[in-house]
Short mmCIF file of N, CA, C and O in Angstrom, two decimals:
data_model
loop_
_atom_site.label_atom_id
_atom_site.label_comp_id
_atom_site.label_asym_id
_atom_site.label_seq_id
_atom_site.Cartn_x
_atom_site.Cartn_y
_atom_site.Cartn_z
N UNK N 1 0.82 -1.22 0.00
CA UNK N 1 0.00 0.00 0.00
C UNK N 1 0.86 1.27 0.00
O UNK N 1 2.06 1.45 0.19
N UNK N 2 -0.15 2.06 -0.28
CA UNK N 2 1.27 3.74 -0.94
C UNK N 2 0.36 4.89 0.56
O UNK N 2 -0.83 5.14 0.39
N UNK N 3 0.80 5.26 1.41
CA UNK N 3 0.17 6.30 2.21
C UNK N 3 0.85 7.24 1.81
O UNK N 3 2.07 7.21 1.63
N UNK N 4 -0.20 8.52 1.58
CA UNK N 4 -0.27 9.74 0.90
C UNK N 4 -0.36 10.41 2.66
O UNK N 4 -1.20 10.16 3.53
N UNK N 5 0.87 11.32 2.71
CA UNK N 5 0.91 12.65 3.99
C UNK N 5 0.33 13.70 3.45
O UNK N 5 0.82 14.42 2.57
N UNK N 6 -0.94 13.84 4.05
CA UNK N 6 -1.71 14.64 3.67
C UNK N 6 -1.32 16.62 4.06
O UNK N 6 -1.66 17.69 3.55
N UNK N 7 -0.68 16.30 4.93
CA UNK N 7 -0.19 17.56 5.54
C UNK N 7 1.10 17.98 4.49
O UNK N 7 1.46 19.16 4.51
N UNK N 8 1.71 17.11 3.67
CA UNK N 8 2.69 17.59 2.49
C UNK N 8 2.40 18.42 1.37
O UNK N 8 3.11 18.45 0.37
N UNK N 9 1.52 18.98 1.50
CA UNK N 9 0.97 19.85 0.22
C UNK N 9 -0.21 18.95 -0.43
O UNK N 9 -0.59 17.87 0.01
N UNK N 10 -0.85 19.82 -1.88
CA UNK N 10 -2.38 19.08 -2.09
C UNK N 10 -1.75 18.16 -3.31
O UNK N 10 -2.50 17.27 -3.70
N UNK N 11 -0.92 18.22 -3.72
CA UNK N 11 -0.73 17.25 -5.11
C UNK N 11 0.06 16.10 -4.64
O UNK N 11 1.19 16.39 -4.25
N UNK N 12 -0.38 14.53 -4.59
CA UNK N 12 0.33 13.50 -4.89
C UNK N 12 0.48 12.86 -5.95
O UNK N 12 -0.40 12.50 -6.73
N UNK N 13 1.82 12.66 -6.02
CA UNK N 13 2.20 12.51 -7.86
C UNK N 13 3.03 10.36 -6.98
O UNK N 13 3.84 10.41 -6.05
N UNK N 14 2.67 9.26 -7.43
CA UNK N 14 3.07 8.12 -7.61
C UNK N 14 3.09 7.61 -8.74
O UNK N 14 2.18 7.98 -9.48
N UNK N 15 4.26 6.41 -9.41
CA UNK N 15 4.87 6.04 -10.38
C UNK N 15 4.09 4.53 -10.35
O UNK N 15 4.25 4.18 -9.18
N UNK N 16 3.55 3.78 -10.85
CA UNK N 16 2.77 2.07 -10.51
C UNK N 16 4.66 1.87 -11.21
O UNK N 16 5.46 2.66 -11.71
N UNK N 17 4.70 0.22 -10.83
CA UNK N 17 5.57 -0.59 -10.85
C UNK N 17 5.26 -1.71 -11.17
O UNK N 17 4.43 -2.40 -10.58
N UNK N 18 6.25 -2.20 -12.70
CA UNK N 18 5.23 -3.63 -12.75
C UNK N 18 5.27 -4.56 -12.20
O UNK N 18 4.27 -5.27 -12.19
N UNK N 19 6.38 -4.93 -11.55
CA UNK N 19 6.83 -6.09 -10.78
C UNK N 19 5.96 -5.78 -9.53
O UNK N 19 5.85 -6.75 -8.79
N UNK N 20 5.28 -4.58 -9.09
CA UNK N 20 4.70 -4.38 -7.87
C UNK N 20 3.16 -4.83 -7.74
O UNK N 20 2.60 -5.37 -6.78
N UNK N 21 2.53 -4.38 -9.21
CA UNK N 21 1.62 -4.67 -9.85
C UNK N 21 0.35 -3.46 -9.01
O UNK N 21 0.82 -2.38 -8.65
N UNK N 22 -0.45 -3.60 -8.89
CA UNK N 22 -1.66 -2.84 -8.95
C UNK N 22 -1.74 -2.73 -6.97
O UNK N 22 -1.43 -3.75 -6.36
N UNK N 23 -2.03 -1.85 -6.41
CA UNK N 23 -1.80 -1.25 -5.08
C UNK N 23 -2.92 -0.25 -4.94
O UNK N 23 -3.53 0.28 -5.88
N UNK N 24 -3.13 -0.04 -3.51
CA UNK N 24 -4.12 0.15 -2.75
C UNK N 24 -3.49 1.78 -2.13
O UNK N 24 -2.38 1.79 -1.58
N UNK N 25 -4.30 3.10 -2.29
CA UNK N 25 -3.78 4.50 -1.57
C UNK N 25 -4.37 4.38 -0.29
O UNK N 25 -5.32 3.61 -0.16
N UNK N 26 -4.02 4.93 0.52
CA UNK N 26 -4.54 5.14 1.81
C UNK N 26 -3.77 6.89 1.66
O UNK N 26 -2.91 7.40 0.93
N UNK N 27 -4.84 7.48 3.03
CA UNK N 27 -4.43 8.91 3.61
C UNK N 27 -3.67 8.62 4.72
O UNK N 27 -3.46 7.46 5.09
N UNK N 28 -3.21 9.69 5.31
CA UNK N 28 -2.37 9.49 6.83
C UNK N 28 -3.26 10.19 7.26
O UNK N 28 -3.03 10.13 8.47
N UNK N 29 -4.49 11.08 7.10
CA UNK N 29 -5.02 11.58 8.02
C UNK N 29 -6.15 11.74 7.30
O UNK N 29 -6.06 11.53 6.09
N UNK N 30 -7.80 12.24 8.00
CA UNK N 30 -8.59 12.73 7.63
C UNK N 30 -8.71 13.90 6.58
O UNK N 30 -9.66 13.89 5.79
N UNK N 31 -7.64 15.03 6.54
CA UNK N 31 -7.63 16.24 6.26
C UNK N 31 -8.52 17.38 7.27
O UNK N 31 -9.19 17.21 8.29
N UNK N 32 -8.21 18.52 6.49
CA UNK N 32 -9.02 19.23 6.98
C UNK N 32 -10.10 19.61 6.27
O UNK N 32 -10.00 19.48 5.05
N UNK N 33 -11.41 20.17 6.83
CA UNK N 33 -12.72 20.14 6.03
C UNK N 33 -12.02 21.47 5.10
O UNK N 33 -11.18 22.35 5.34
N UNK N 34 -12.79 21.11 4.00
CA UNK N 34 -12.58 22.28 2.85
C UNK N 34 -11.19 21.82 2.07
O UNK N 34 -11.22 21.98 0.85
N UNK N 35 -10.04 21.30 2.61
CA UNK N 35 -9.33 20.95 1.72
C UNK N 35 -9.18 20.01 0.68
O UNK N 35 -9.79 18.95 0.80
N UNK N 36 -8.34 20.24 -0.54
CA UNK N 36 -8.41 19.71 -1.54
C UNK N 36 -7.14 19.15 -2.08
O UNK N 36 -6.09 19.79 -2.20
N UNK N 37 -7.39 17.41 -2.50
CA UNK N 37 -5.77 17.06 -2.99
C UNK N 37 -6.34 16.44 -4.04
O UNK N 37 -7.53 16.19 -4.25
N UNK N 38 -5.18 16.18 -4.80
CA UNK N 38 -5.25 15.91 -6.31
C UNK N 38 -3.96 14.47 -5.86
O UNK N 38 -3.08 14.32 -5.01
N UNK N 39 -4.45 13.76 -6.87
CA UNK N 39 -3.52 12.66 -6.67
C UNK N 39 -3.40 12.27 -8.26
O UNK N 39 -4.34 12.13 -9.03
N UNK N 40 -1.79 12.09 -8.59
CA UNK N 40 -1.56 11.66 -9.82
C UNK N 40 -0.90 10.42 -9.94
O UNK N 40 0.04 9.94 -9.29
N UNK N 41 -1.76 9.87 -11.18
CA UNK N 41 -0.97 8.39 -11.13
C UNK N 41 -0.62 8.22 -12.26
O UNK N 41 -1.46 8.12 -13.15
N UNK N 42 1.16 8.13 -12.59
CA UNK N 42 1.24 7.53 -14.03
C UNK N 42 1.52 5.92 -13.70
O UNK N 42 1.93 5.34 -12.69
N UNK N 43 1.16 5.54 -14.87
CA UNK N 43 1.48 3.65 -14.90
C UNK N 43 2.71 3.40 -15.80
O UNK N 43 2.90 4.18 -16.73
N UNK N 44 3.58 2.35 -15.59
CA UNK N 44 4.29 2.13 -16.02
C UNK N 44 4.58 1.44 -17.26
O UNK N 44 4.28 0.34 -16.79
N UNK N 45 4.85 1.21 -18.25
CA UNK N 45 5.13 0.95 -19.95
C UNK N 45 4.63 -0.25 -19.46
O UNK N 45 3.52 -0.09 -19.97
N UNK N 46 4.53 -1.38 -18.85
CA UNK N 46 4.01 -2.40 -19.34
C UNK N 46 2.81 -3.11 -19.07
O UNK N 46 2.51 -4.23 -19.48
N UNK N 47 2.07 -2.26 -18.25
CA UNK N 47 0.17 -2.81 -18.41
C UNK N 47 -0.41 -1.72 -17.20
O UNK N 47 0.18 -1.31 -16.20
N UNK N 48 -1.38 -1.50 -17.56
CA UNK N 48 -2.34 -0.66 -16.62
C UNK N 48 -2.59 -1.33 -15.57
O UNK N 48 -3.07 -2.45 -15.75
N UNK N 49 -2.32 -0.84 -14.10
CA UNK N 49 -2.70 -1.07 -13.08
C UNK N 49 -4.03 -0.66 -12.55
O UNK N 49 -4.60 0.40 -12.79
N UNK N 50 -4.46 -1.63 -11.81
CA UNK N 50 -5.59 -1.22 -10.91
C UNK N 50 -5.34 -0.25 -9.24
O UNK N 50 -4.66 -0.54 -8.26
N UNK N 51 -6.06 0.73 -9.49
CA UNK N 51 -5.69 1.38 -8.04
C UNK N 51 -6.82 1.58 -6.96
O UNK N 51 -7.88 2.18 -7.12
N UNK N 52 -6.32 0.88 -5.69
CA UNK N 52 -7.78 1.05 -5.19
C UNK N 52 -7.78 1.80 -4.34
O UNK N 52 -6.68 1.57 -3.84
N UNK N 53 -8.39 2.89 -3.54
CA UNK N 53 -8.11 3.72 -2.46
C UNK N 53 -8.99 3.25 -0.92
O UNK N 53 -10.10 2.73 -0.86
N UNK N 54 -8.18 3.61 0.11
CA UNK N 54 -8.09 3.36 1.08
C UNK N 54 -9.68 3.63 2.10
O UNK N 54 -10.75 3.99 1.62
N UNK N 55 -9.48 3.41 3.19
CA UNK N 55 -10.91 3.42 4.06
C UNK N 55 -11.35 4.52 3.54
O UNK N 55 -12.24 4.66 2.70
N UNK N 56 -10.60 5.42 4.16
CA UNK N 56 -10.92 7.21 4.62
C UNK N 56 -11.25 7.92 2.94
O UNK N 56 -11.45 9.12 2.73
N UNK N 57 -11.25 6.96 2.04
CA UNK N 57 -11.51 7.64 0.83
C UNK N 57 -13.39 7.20 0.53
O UNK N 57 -13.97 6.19 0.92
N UNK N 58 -13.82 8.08 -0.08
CA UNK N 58 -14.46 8.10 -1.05
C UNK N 58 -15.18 8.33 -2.49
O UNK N 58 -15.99 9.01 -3.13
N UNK N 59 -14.26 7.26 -2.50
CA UNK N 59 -13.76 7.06 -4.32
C UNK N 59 -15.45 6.94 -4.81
O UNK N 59 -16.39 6.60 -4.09
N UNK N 60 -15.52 7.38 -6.52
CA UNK N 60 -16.53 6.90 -7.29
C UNK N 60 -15.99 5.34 -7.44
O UNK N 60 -16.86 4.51 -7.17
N UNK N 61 -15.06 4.96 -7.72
CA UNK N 61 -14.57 3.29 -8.12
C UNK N 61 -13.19 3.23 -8.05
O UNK N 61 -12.54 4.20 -7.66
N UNK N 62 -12.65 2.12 -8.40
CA UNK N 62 -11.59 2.05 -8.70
C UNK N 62 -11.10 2.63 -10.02
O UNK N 62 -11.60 2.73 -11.14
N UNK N 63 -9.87 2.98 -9.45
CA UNK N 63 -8.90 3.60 -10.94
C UNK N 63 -7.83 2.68 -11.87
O UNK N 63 -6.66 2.38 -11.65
N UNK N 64 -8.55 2.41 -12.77
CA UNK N 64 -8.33 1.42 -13.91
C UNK N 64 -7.43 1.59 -14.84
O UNK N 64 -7.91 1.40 -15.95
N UNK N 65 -5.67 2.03 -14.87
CA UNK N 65 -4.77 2.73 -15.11
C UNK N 65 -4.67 2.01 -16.87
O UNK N 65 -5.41 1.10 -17.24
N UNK N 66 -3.85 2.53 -17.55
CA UNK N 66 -3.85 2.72 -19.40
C UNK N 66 -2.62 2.37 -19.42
O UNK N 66 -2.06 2.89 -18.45
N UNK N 67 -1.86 1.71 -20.08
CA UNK N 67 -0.24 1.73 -19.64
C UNK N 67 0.54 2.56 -20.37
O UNK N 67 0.24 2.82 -21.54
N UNK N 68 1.77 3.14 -19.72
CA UNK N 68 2.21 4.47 -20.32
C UNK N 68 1.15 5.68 -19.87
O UNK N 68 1.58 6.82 -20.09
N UNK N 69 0.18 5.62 -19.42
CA UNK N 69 -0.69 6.59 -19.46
C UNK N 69 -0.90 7.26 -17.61
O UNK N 69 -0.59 6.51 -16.69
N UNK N 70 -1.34 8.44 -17.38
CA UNK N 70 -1.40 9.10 -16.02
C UNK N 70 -3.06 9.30 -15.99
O UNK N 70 -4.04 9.15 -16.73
N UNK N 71 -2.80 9.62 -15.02
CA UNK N 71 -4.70 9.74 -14.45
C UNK N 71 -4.77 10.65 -13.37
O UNK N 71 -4.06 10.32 -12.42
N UNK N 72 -5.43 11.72 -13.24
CA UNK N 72 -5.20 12.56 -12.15
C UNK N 72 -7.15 12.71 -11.43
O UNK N 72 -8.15 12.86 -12.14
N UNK N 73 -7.13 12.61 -10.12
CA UNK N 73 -8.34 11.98 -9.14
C UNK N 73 -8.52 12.73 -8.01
O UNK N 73 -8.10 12.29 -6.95
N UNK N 74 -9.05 13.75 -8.06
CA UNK N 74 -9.55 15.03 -7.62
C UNK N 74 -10.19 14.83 -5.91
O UNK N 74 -11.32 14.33 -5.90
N UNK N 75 -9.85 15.01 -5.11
CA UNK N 75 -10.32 14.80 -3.34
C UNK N 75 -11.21 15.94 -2.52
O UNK N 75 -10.68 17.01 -2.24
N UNK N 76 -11.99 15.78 -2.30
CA UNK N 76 -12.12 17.16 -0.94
C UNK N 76 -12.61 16.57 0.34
O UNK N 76 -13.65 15.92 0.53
N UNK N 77 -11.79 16.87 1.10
CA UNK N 77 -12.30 16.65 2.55
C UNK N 77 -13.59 16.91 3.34
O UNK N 77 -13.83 18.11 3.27
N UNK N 78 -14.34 16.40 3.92
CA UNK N 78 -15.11 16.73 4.95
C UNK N 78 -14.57 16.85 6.52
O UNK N 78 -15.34 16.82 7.48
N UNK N 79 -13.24 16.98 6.63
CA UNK N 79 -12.61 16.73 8.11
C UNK N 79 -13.08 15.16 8.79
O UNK N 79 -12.63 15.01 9.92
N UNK N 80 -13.58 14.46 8.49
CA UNK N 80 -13.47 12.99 8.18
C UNK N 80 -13.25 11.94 6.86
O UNK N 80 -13.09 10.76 7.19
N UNK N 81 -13.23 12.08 6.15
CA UNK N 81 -12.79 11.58 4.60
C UNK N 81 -12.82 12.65 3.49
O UNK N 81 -13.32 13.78 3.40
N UNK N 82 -11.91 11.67 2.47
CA UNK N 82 -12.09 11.85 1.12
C UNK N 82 -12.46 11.85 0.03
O UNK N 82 -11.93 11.14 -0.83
N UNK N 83 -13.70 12.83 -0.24
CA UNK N 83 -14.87 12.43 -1.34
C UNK N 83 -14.19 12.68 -2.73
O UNK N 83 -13.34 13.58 -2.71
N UNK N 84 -14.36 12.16 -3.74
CA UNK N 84 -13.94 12.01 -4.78
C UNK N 84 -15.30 13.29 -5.57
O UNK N 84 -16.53 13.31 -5.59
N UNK N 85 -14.03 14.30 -6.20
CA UNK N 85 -14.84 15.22 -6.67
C UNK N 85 -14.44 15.22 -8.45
O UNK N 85 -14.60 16.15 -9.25
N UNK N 86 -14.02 14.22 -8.62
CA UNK N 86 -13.91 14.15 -10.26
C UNK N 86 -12.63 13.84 -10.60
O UNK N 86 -11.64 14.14 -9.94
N UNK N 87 -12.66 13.03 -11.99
CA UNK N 87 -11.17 12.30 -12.53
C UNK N 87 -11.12 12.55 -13.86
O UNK N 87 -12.04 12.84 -14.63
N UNK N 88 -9.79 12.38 -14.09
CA UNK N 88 -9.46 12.71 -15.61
C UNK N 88 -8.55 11.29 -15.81
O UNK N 88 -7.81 10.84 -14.93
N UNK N 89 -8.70 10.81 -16.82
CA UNK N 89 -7.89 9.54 -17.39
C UNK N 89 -7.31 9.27 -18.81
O UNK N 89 -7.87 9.46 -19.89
N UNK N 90 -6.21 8.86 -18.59
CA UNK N 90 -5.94 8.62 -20.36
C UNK N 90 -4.51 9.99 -20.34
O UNK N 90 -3.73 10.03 -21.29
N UNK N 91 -4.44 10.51 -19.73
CA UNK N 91 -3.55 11.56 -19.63
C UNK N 91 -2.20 11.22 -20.35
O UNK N 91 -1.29 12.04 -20.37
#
C-alpha cells in the first residue's frame, strides 16, 4: 500500500511498478474540512494497473490505469474523509 501525507501539500504525484503490480492508496489523516488534494498516477510501460483507495476515501470506483498513461483523481475533505470530486484519465 502507498500512504499519501496529507499535511505535504495538495498534489500526490506516484509512479505504478510492474513487478509491484496494482496497489491500494490510503491517507495518513482525515484532512481538513474544505481541503483539496489531487492525486496523480502515471502507470508504467508495461500494463495498466488497478488502483484502489483506502478506508478514509471516497472514491466513485476504482482507478483502472492505461499503460504508459497518467490519471489525475480530484479529493475534498469533509474533516473525516475523502470524497472524490472528479477524474481525468488517459492523460
Amino acid at each position: 500500500p502507498i500512504s499519501l501525507d496529507v499535511t505535504k501539500g495538495n498534489l500526490h504525484k506516484t509512479t505504478t511498478v510492474n513487478a509491484t503490480g496494482s496497489v491500494t492508496i490510503n491517507a495518513s489523516a482525515a484532512g481538513v474540512a474544505g481541503q483539496h488534494m489531487w492525486v496523480l498516477v502515471i502507470n508504467d510501460g508495461t500494463s495498466g494497473k488497478t488502483i484502489t483507495f483506502g478506508t478514509n476515501f471516497k472514491a466513485n470506483a476504482t482507478l483502472v490505469g492505461t499503460t504508459s498513461k497518467g490519471a489525475v483523481v480530484h479529493f475534498v475533505s469533509d474533516g473525516i474523509n475523502w470524497y472524490e470530486a472528479g477524474r481525468q484519465t488517459g492523460l
